[in-house]
Coordinates of C-alpha atoms in Angstrom, one line a residue:
Chain B
M28 CA -45.3 -14.3 -21.4
P29 CA -42.2 -12.0 -21.5
S30 CA -39.4 -12.1 -19.3
K31 CA -39.3 -10.5 -16.2
L32 CA -36.8 -7.6 -17.4
I33 CA -38.8 -6.9 -20.3
E34 CA -42.3 -6.6 -18.5
N35 CA -40.6 -4.2 -15.9
T36 CA -39.0 -2.1 -18.0
M37 CA -40.8 -2.3 -21.5
R38 CA -44.6 -1.3 -22.2
V39 CA -45.8 -5.3 -23.6
N40 CA -48.8 -4.0 -25.0
R41 CA -46.6 -2.0 -27.7
L42 CA -44.4 -5.5 -28.5
P43 CA -43.0 -7.0 -30.8
H44 CA -41.6 -4.0 -32.2
I45 CA -41.9 -2.7 -35.5
W46 CA -37.6 -3.0 -36.5
C47 CA -37.3 -6.0 -39.0
P48 CA -36.6 -9.8 -38.4
G49 CA -32.8 -9.8 -37.3
C50 CA -32.7 -5.8 -36.9
G51 CA -29.7 -5.3 -33.9
H52 CA -32.0 -2.5 -32.1
G53 CA -33.9 -5.0 -30.3
I54 CA -30.6 -6.0 -28.7
L55 CA -29.3 -2.8 -28.0
M56 CA -32.7 -1.5 -26.6
R57 CA -32.6 -5.1 -24.4
D58 CA -29.1 -3.6 -23.8
V59 CA -30.6 0.0 -21.9
A60 CA -33.3 -1.8 -20.1
Q61 CA -30.8 -4.3 -18.4
A62 CA -28.1 -1.6 -17.7
I63 CA -31.1 1.0 -16.0
D64 CA -32.1 -2.5 -14.1
N65 CA -28.6 -3.6 -12.8
I66 CA -28.0 0.1 -11.6
G67 CA -31.4 0.4 -9.7
L68 CA -32.6 3.5 -10.8
D69 CA -36.4 4.2 -10.1
P70 CA -37.7 4.4 -13.1
D71 CA -40.0 7.6 -11.9
K72 CA -36.1 9.3 -11.8
V73 CA -35.6 7.7 -15.7
V74 CA -36.3 10.0 -18.8
I75 CA -35.9 8.4 -22.2
V76 CA -35.4 11.1 -25.0
S77 CA -35.4 9.7 -28.8
G78 CA -35.1 11.7 -32.0
I79 CA -36.1 10.3 -34.9
G80 CA -35.5 7.2 -37.1
C81 CA -35.9 3.3 -36.6
S82 CA -33.6 3.6 -33.2
S83 CA -36.5 6.6 -31.8
R84 CA -38.6 4.1 -31.5
A85 CA -37.5 2.7 -28.8
A86 CA -38.8 6.1 -26.5
G87 CA -42.4 4.2 -27.7
Y88 CA -41.5 1.1 -26.1
M89 CA -39.7 1.5 -22.9
N90 CA -41.8 2.2 -19.8
Y91 CA -39.7 5.3 -18.4
N92 CA -40.9 8.6 -19.0
T93 CA -40.2 8.8 -22.4
L94 CA -40.0 11.8 -25.1
H95 CA -39.8 11.3 -28.7
T96 CA -39.2 14.5 -30.1
T97 CA -37.9 16.0 -33.6
H98 CA -35.4 15.0 -35.8
G99 CA -32.0 15.4 -34.7
R100 CA -33.4 17.1 -31.6
A101 CA -33.1 14.7 -28.9
I102 CA -30.1 16.4 -27.2
A103 CA -32.0 19.1 -27.1
F104 CA -34.8 18.3 -25.2
A105 CA -33.0 16.1 -22.8
T106 CA -30.7 19.5 -22.0
G107 CA -33.5 21.1 -21.2
V108 CA -35.0 18.0 -19.1
K109 CA -31.9 18.1 -17.3
L110 CA -31.3 21.8 -16.7
A111 CA -35.0 21.7 -15.6
N112 CA -34.3 18.2 -12.7
P113 CA -31.3 17.7 -12.1
E114 CA -32.0 14.9 -10.2
L115 CA -33.2 12.9 -13.1
T116 CA -31.3 10.4 -15.5
V117 CA -31.5 11.4 -18.8
I118 CA -31.0 8.6 -21.6
V119 CA -31.0 10.0 -24.7
I120 CA -32.0 7.3 -27.5
T121 CA -30.8 8.2 -31.0
G122 CA -29.8 6.9 -34.3
D123 CA -26.4 7.5 -36.3
G124 CA -28.5 9.6 -39.1
D125 CA -30.4 11.2 -35.7
A126 CA -27.0 12.6 -33.8
T127 CA -24.5 13.0 -36.4
A128 CA -26.4 14.3 -39.4
I129 CA -29.5 16.5 -38.7
G130 CA -28.6 16.8 -35.3
G131 CA -24.9 17.1 -35.2
N132 CA -24.5 20.6 -33.7
H133 CA -26.5 19.7 -31.1
L134 CA -24.6 16.5 -30.0
I135 CA -21.1 18.9 -30.6
H136 CA -22.6 21.3 -28.7
A137 CA -23.9 19.1 -25.9
C138 CA -20.5 17.7 -25.8
R139 CA -18.8 20.6 -25.4
R140 CA -21.0 22.0 -22.1
N141 CA -20.1 18.3 -20.5
I142 CA -23.9 18.5 -19.2
D143 CA -24.7 14.5 -17.5
L144 CA -26.7 12.9 -20.4
T145 CA -26.1 9.6 -22.0
V146 CA -26.9 8.9 -25.4
V147 CA -26.7 6.3 -26.9
V148 CA -26.5 5.9 -30.7
F149 CA -28.0 2.8 -32.8
N150 CA -25.5 3.1 -35.8
N151 CA -27.1 1.1 -38.8
N152 CA -24.5 2.4 -41.4
I153 CA -27.9 3.9 -42.8
Y154 CA -30.9 5.6 -42.5
G155 CA -33.1 2.4 -42.6
M156 CA -36.8 4.4 -41.9
T157 CA -36.5 6.1 -45.1
G158 CA -35.6 3.6 -47.0
G159 CA -31.4 2.9 -47.4
Q160 CA -29.9 6.5 -48.0
Y161 CA -26.4 6.9 -47.1
S162 CA -25.8 8.6 -43.9
P163 CA -22.6 9.9 -41.8
T164 CA -21.4 6.8 -41.0
T165 CA -22.0 4.7 -44.3
P166 CA -18.8 3.8 -45.0
H167 CA -16.4 5.3 -47.7
M168 CA -17.4 3.3 -51.0
E169 CA -20.2 1.4 -49.2
K170 CA -23.5 1.4 -51.0
G171 CA -26.6 3.6 -50.4
T172 CA -30.0 4.3 -52.5
T173 CA -28.6 7.9 -53.0
A174 CA -25.3 6.4 -53.9
P175 CA -25.9 4.2 -55.7
Y176 CA -22.3 3.7 -57.0
G177 CA -20.5 3.7 -53.6
N178 CA -20.6 6.6 -51.2
I179 CA -17.2 8.7 -51.8
D180 CA -17.9 10.7 -48.2
Y181 CA -15.9 9.2 -45.4
N182 CA -17.7 8.9 -42.4
F183 CA -17.5 10.0 -38.8
D184 CA -16.1 8.0 -36.0
I185 CA -19.2 9.1 -33.3
P186 CA -16.5 8.4 -30.5
K187 CA -13.7 10.1 -31.5
L188 CA -16.1 13.2 -32.8
A189 CA -17.3 13.1 -29.5
E190 CA -14.2 13.2 -27.4
S191 CA -12.7 15.6 -29.4
A192 CA -16.1 18.1 -28.5
G193 CA -15.6 17.7 -25.1
A194 CA -17.8 14.7 -24.0
T195 CA -16.0 12.9 -21.1
Y196 CA -17.3 9.1 -21.5
T197 CA -16.8 7.8 -25.0
A198 CA -17.5 3.7 -25.4
R199 CA -18.1 2.1 -28.8
G200 CA -19.7 -1.6 -28.7
T201 CA -22.0 -4.1 -31.0
A202 CA -25.0 -5.6 -31.2
Y203 CA -23.9 -8.8 -31.5
H204 CA -21.3 -8.2 -28.1
A205 CA -24.2 -8.1 -25.9
Q206 CA -23.0 -7.8 -22.5
Q207 CA -20.3 -5.5 -23.2
M208 CA -22.5 -3.4 -24.7
T209 CA -24.4 -3.5 -21.1
K210 CA -21.6 -2.2 -19.3
L211 CA -20.9 0.3 -21.4
I212 CA -24.0 1.7 -21.1
E213 CA -24.1 1.1 -17.4
N214 CA -20.9 2.6 -16.8
G215 CA -21.7 5.6 -18.9
I216 CA -25.0 6.2 -17.0
R217 CA -22.9 6.0 -14.1
H218 CA -20.4 9.0 -15.4
H219 CA -21.4 12.0 -14.1
G220 CA -20.7 14.4 -17.5
F221 CA -21.7 14.1 -20.6
S222 CA -21.4 10.1 -22.2
L223 CA -21.5 9.0 -25.8
I224 CA -22.0 5.1 -26.4
E225 CA -22.0 4.2 -29.9
G226 CA -23.7 1.0 -30.3
L227 CA -22.9 -0.8 -33.7
S228 CA -26.5 -2.3 -34.9
V229 CA -27.3 -4.4 -37.6
C230 CA -29.5 -3.9 -41.0
P231 CA -30.0 -6.5 -42.7
T232 CA -32.9 -5.1 -44.7
Y233 CA -31.0 -1.9 -45.8
Y234 CA -27.3 -1.6 -45.7
G235 CA -27.0 -5.7 -45.8
R236 CA -29.2 -6.0 -48.9
K237 CA -27.8 -2.9 -51.1
N238 CA -24.2 -3.8 -49.7
K239 CA -24.3 -7.5 -50.4
K240 CA -23.6 -9.0 -46.6
G241 CA -25.2 -12.2 -47.3
S242 CA -28.0 -13.2 -44.2
T243 CA -28.8 -11.7 -41.0
I244 CA -26.3 -13.7 -39.2
D245 CA -23.4 -13.5 -41.7
M246 CA -24.1 -9.9 -40.9
Y247 CA -23.9 -11.2 -36.8
N248 CA -20.8 -12.8 -37.7
W249 CA -18.7 -10.0 -39.0
Q250 CA -19.0 -8.2 -35.9
K251 CA -18.1 -11.3 -33.6
D252 CA -15.1 -11.2 -36.4
N253 CA -14.1 -7.9 -36.9
C254 CA -14.3 -6.1 -33.7
I255 CA -11.6 -5.8 -31.6
D256 CA -11.6 -4.8 -27.8
V257 CA -9.2 -1.6 -27.3
K258 CA -7.1 -3.1 -24.5
K259 CA -6.4 -5.8 -27.3
A260 CA -6.0 -3.6 -30.2
A261 CA -3.2 -1.4 -28.0
N262 CA -0.7 -4.3 -28.4
M263 CA -1.9 -5.0 -32.5
S264 CA 0.1 -2.8 -35.7
A265 CA -1.3 -1.0 -37.8
E266 CA -1.9 -3.5 -40.1
E267 CA -3.8 -5.9 -37.8
L268 CA -5.8 -3.6 -37.4
E269 CA -6.8 -3.0 -41.4
G270 CA -10.8 -3.1 -41.5
K271 CA -11.2 -3.8 -38.0
I272 CA -14.1 -2.5 -35.5
I273 CA -12.6 -1.3 -32.0
I274 CA -14.0 -1.5 -29.4
G275 CA -14.8 -0.8 -25.9
E276 CA -14.0 2.3 -23.8
M277 CA -12.3 4.7 -25.7
S278 CA -11.9 7.9 -23.7
V279 CA -13.1 8.9 -19.2
A280 CA -12.1 12.2 -18.0
D281 CA -12.9 13.8 -15.2
K282 CA -14.3 17.4 -16.1
P283 CA -16.4 19.8 -14.1
E284 CA -20.4 19.1 -14.9
Y285 CA -23.0 21.8 -16.9
T286 CA -26.2 21.3 -14.3
D287 CA -23.4 21.7 -11.2
M288 CA -21.4 24.3 -12.2
Y289 CA -25.1 26.1 -13.4
M290 CA -26.4 25.4 -9.8
K291 CA -23.3 27.7 -8.6
I292 CA -24.0 29.8 -10.5
I293 CA -28.1 30.2 -9.4
E294 CA -26.8 30.3 -6.4
K295 CA -24.1 33.4 -6.7
C296 CA -26.8 35.7 -7.8
G297 CA -28.9 34.7 -4.4
G298 CA -31.7 32.2 -6.4
N299 CA -33.2 29.1 -5.1
K300 CA -33.7 31.0 -1.4
Chain T
M4 CA -33.1 -22.6 -8.3
S5 CA -33.6 -24.4 -11.7
K6 CA -34.0 -23.0 -14.7
K7 CA -36.4 -23.4 -18.0
L8 CA -36.1 -22.1 -21.3
V9 CA -39.2 -20.5 -22.6
I10 CA -40.1 -19.1 -26.0
H11 CA -42.9 -16.5 -26.3
S12 CA -43.6 -17.8 -29.9
A13 CA -46.1 -14.3 -31.0
W14 CA -43.4 -12.5 -30.9
C15 CA -40.5 -14.2 -33.3
K16 CA -39.8 -13.0 -36.2
G17 CA -37.7 -15.9 -37.1
C18 CA -34.4 -14.6 -37.8
G19 CA -32.8 -17.0 -36.6
I20 CA -29.9 -15.2 -34.1
C21 CA -30.9 -17.2 -31.6
A22 CA -30.4 -21.1 -33.5
A23 CA -26.9 -19.3 -35.3
F24 CA -24.9 -18.4 -31.7
C25 CA -26.5 -21.3 -29.2
P26 CA -23.4 -23.0 -28.1
K27 CA -25.0 -26.3 -28.1
N28 CA -27.1 -25.8 -31.3
A29 CA -30.4 -26.9 -29.4
L30 CA -32.7 -24.2 -31.4
E31 CA -34.2 -24.3 -34.9
I32 CA -36.4 -22.0 -37.0
V33 CA -39.5 -24.2 -37.8
K34 CA -41.5 -22.4 -40.6
S35 CA -40.6 -18.7 -39.3
K36 CA -40.0 -19.5 -35.5
V37 CA -38.0 -20.4 -33.3
H38 CA -38.3 -23.9 -31.6
L39 CA -35.8 -26.1 -29.0
K40 CA -34.9 -29.3 -30.6
D41 CA -34.6 -31.1 -27.3
D42 CA -34.5 -29.9 -23.7
A43 CA -31.6 -31.8 -22.9
L44 CA -29.1 -30.4 -24.9
C45 CA -29.9 -26.6 -23.5
I46 CA -27.8 -25.4 -20.8
K47 CA -29.7 -22.5 -20.1
C48 CA -26.8 -20.5 -20.7
G49 CA -29.3 -17.8 -21.9
L50 CA -27.3 -16.4 -24.6
C51 CA -29.8 -16.7 -26.8
E52 CA -32.0 -14.4 -24.9
L53 CA -29.4 -11.5 -24.4
R54 CA -29.1 -11.4 -28.2
C55 CA -32.9 -12.0 -29.5
P56 CA -34.0 -8.7 -30.8
D57 CA -37.4 -9.0 -30.6
Y58 CA -37.4 -11.1 -27.1
A59 CA -39.5 -13.6 -27.9
I60 CA -36.8 -16.0 -25.6
Y61 CA -35.4 -16.2 -22.3
V62 CA -34.4 -18.4 -19.3
E63 CA -36.3 -17.9 -16.4
K64 CA -35.3 -19.0 -13.0
E65 CA -37.6 -21.0 -10.6
E66 CA -38.0 -20.9 -7.1
E67 CA -38.2 -24.5 -5.8

């Protein structure tokens, strides 16, 4: 028998999931479920939208209204769901490739509009489902099947990208720091506006093996040792922060939300009577 | 209220995250499945539950 949380939030007959042993996505999906449960949202009023890729399998497992869409277009579908039914809580689960490569434009324009969506990016630094090609978040000079001598691209900093595009809540957590990640997702859902939470996952099968990162446990230990909370990082020098990853709440801003403004336009023009 | 560690073995993929990060070293992987070495070692902190990617281990609260 699975735990009460899993029974209440997942389609138990679809489990165990297809993710590889040690994949961080399972931990991150539990964090999303825990955050929804902590807030006490009515499951009928929650919509999970996903695109394509390892991460996007989550929509098949979570027991809410779910929408598994085309590659990169999860945010576009979610925008439609939210505009048609602003009372719904719309959560997008997407991957690093789905969100920032194939769906890069959808991401920045949803940020710009400040529409009340919560986007959780399961970032495993690689395209896992298709065999380990490098993605926009594969770190510089790390390897993928399509970068056997090292990736010469520089990687995106997803929360920074979202913030500069106009997102009003940005954060980064990891699979290892599960409690913090849950809290960040919870804050993101509560935030009225566009929220982006990057969840650093672990891909032992492709990213780990290609880059000789050691065992699954070594990869989680890496997150434990190299991720620094944003508050602690504020008192550290650039030298001390070399090679480290900053986690926690990156930015929170207060700005009018898109569907609110849209409803005002409808009212002004005499609609909804 | 008492607490009990439950292992849902059918879902365990033997990745070993729970055993590696158990603060009391109470878990072990035998033949690709997690096992509790000794119930007396387990403090029911639930860290294994938080980090199990497969929802195969958790702490259950029992009403008395």
